[in-house]
Tab-separated table of C-alpha atoms in Angstrom:
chain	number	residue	atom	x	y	z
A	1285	UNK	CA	187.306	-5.788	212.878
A	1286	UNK	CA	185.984	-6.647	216.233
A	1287	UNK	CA	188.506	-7.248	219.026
A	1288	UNK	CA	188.883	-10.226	220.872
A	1289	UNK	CA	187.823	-11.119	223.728
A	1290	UNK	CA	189.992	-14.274	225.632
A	1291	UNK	CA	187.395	-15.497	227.988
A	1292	UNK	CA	183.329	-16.171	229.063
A	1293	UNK	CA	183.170	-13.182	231.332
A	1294	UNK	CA	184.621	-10.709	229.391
A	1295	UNK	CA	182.444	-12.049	226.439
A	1296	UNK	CA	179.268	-11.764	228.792
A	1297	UNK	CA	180.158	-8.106	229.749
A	1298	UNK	CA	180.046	-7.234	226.574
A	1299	UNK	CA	176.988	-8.603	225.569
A	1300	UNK	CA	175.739	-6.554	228.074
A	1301	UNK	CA	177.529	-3.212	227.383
A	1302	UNK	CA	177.552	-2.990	223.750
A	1303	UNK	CA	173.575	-2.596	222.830
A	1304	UNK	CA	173.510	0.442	225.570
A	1305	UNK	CA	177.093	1.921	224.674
A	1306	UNK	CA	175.423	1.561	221.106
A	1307	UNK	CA	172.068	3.120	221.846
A	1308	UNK	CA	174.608	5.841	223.767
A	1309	UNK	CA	176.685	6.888	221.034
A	1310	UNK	CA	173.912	7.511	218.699
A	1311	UNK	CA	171.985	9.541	220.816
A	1312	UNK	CA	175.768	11.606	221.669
A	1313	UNK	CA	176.558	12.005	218.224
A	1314	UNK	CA	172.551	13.472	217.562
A	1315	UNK	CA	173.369	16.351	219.923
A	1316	UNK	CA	177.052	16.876	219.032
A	1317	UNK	CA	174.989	17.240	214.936
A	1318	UNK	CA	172.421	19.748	216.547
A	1319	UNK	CA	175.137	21.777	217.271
A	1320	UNK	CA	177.291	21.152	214.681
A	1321	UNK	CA	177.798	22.630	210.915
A	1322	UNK	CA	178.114	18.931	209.911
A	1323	UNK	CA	175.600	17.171	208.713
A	1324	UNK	CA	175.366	13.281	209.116
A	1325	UNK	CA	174.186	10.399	207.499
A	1326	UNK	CA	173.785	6.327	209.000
A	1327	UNK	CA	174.852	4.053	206.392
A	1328	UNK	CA	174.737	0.029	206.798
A	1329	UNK	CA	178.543	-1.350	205.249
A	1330	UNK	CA	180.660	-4.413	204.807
A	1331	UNK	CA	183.712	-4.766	206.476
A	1332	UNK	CA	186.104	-7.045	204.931
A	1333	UNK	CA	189.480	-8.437	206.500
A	1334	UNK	CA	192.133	-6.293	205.278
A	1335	UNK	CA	193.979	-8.839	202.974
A	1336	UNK	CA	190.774	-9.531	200.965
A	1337	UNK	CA	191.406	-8.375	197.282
A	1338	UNK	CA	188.887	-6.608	194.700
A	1339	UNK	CA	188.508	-10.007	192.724
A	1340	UNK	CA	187.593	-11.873	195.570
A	1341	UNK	CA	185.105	-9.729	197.364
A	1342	UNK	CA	183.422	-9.476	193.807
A	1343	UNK	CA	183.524	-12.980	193.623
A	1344	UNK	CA	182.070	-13.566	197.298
A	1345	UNK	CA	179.569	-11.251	196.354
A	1346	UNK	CA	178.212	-12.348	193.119
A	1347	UNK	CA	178.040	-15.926	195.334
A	1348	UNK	CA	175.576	-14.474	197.877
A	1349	UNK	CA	174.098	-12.997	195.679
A	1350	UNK	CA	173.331	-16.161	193.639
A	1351	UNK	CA	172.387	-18.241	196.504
A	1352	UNK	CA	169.536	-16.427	196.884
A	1353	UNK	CA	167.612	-18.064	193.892
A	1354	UNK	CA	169.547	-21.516	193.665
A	1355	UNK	CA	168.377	-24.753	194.319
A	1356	UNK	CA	168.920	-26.941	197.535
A	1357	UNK	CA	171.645	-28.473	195.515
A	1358	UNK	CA	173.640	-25.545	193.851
A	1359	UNK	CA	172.972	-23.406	197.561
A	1360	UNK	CA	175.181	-26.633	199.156
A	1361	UNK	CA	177.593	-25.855	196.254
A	1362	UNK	CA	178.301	-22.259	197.048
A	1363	UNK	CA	178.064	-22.300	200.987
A	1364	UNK	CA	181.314	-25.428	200.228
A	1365	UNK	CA	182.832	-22.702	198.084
A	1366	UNK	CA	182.052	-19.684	200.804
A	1367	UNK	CA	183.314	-21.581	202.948
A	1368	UNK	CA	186.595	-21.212	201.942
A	1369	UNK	CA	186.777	-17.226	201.538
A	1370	UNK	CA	186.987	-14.502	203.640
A	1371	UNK	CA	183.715	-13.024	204.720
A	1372	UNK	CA	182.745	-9.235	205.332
A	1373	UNK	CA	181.279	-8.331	208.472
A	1374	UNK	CA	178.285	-6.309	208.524
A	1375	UNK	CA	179.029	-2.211	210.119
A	1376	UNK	CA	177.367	1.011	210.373
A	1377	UNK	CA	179.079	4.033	209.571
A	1378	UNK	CA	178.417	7.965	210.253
A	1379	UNK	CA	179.204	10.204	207.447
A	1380	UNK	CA	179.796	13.405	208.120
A	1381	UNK	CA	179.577	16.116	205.177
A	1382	UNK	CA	180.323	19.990	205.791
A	1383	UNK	CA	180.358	22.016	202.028
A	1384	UNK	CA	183.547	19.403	200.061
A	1385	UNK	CA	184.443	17.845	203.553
A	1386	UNK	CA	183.550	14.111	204.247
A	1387	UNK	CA	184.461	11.890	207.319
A	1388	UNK	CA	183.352	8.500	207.400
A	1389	UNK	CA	182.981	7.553	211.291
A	1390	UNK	CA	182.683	3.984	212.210
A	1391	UNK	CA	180.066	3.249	214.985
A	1392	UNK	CA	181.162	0.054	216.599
A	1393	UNK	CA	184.708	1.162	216.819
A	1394	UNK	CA	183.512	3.519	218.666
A	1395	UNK	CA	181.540	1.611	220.793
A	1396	UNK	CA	184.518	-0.407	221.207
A	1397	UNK	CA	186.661	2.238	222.505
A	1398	UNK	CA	183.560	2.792	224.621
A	1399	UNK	CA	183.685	-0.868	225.996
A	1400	UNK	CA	187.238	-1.511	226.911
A	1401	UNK	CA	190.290	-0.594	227.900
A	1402	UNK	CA	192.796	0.942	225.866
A	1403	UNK	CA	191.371	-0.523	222.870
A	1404	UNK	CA	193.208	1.488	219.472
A	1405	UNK	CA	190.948	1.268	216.288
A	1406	UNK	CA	194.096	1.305	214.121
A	1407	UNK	CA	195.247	-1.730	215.951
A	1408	UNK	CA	192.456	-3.872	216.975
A	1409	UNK	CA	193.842	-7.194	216.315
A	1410	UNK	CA	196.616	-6.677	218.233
A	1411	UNK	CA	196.061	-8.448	221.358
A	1412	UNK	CA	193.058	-9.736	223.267
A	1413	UNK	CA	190.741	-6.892	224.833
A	1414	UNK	CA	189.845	-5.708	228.328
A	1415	UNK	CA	186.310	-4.726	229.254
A	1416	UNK	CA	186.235	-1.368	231.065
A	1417	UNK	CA	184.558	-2.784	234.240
A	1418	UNK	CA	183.588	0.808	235.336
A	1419	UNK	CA	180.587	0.634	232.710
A	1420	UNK	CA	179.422	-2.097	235.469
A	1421	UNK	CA	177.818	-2.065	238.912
A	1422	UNK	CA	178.497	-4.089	241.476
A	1423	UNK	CA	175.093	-5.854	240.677
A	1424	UNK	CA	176.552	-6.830	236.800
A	1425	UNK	CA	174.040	-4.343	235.746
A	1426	UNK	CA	175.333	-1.388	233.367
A	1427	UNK	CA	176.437	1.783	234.943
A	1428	UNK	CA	174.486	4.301	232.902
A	1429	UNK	CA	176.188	7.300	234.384
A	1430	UNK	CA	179.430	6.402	233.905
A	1431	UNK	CA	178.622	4.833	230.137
A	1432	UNK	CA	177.170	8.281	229.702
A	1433	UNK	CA	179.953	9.852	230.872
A	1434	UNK	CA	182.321	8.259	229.261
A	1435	UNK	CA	180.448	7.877	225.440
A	1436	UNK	CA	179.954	11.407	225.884
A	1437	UNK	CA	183.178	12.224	226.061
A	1438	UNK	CA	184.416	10.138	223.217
A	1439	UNK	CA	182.313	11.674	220.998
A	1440	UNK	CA	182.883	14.828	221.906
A	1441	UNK	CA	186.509	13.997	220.974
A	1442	UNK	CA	185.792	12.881	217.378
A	1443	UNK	CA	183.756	15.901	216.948
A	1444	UNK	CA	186.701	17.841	218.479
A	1445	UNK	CA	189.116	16.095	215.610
A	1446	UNK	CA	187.165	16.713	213.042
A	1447	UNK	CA	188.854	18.851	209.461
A	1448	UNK	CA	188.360	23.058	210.454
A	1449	UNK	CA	186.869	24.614	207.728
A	1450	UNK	CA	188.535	24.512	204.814
């Protein structure tokens, strides 16, 4: 889930850091795979609060999937009863496959982790989130060297963690 963020400059930072810490940990992970005996795929996903059960995400989706032919009338029907479930977010995951081994990789918690401070993927709800302010000049422009820096690091870590050969 994405973290939160408390006020209007935080929120602005990160407009402003996340497309490039993005566009950064892409490009890291392509020459971490050149490397690498894993081999990686991009796949688009649905994130879903973590409470949401099986019956209601199939019900959520068979609703979006019939507003897409319904009249004015029935679409004002279903966005009312939308409105009252939980909705996925859209995310983009890396899967890595080596022989039987899989790792599924989430790319905007990583870009996350990339963004702030101290920010945990396994607890990102937890409390509101600080933006690492060392990803930004003095100017409010990003600091590409030290977003390079510090993305390539990161990945270099996950590729670091990843299952030995089994």
């Amino acid at each position: 889930m994405p973290p939160k963020i408390n006020n209007s400059v935080a929120w602005q930072q990160a407009e402003i850091l996340m497309q490039p810490a993005f566009i950064r940990v892409v490009d890291n992970i392509r020459k971490q795979l050149d490397v690498s005996s894993w081999k990686g795929t991009y796949h688009d996903v649905l994130i879903w609060p973590a409470s949401t059960t099986d019956q209601t995400k199939a019900i959520v989706t068979q609703l979006l999937q019939e507003i897409e032919t319904a009249t004015p009338e029935q679409a004002d029907d279903i966005k009312e009863s939308l409105s009252r479930l939980p909705m996925p977010h859209p995310g983009y995951h890396l899967r890595l496959q080596r022989q039987e081994q899989q790792v599924n990789i989430d790319l905007w918690e990583l870009c996350y982790q990339v963004c702030f401070l101290d920010y945990s993927p396994e607890n990102p709800n937890s409390a509101s989130v600080d933006i690492d302010t060392n990803l930004i000049d003095a100017s409010g422009e990003v600091d590409w060297l030290t977003l390079e820096a510090k993305t390539k690091d990161l990945v270099e870590q996950v590729f670091a963690n990843l299952p030995e050969q089994g």
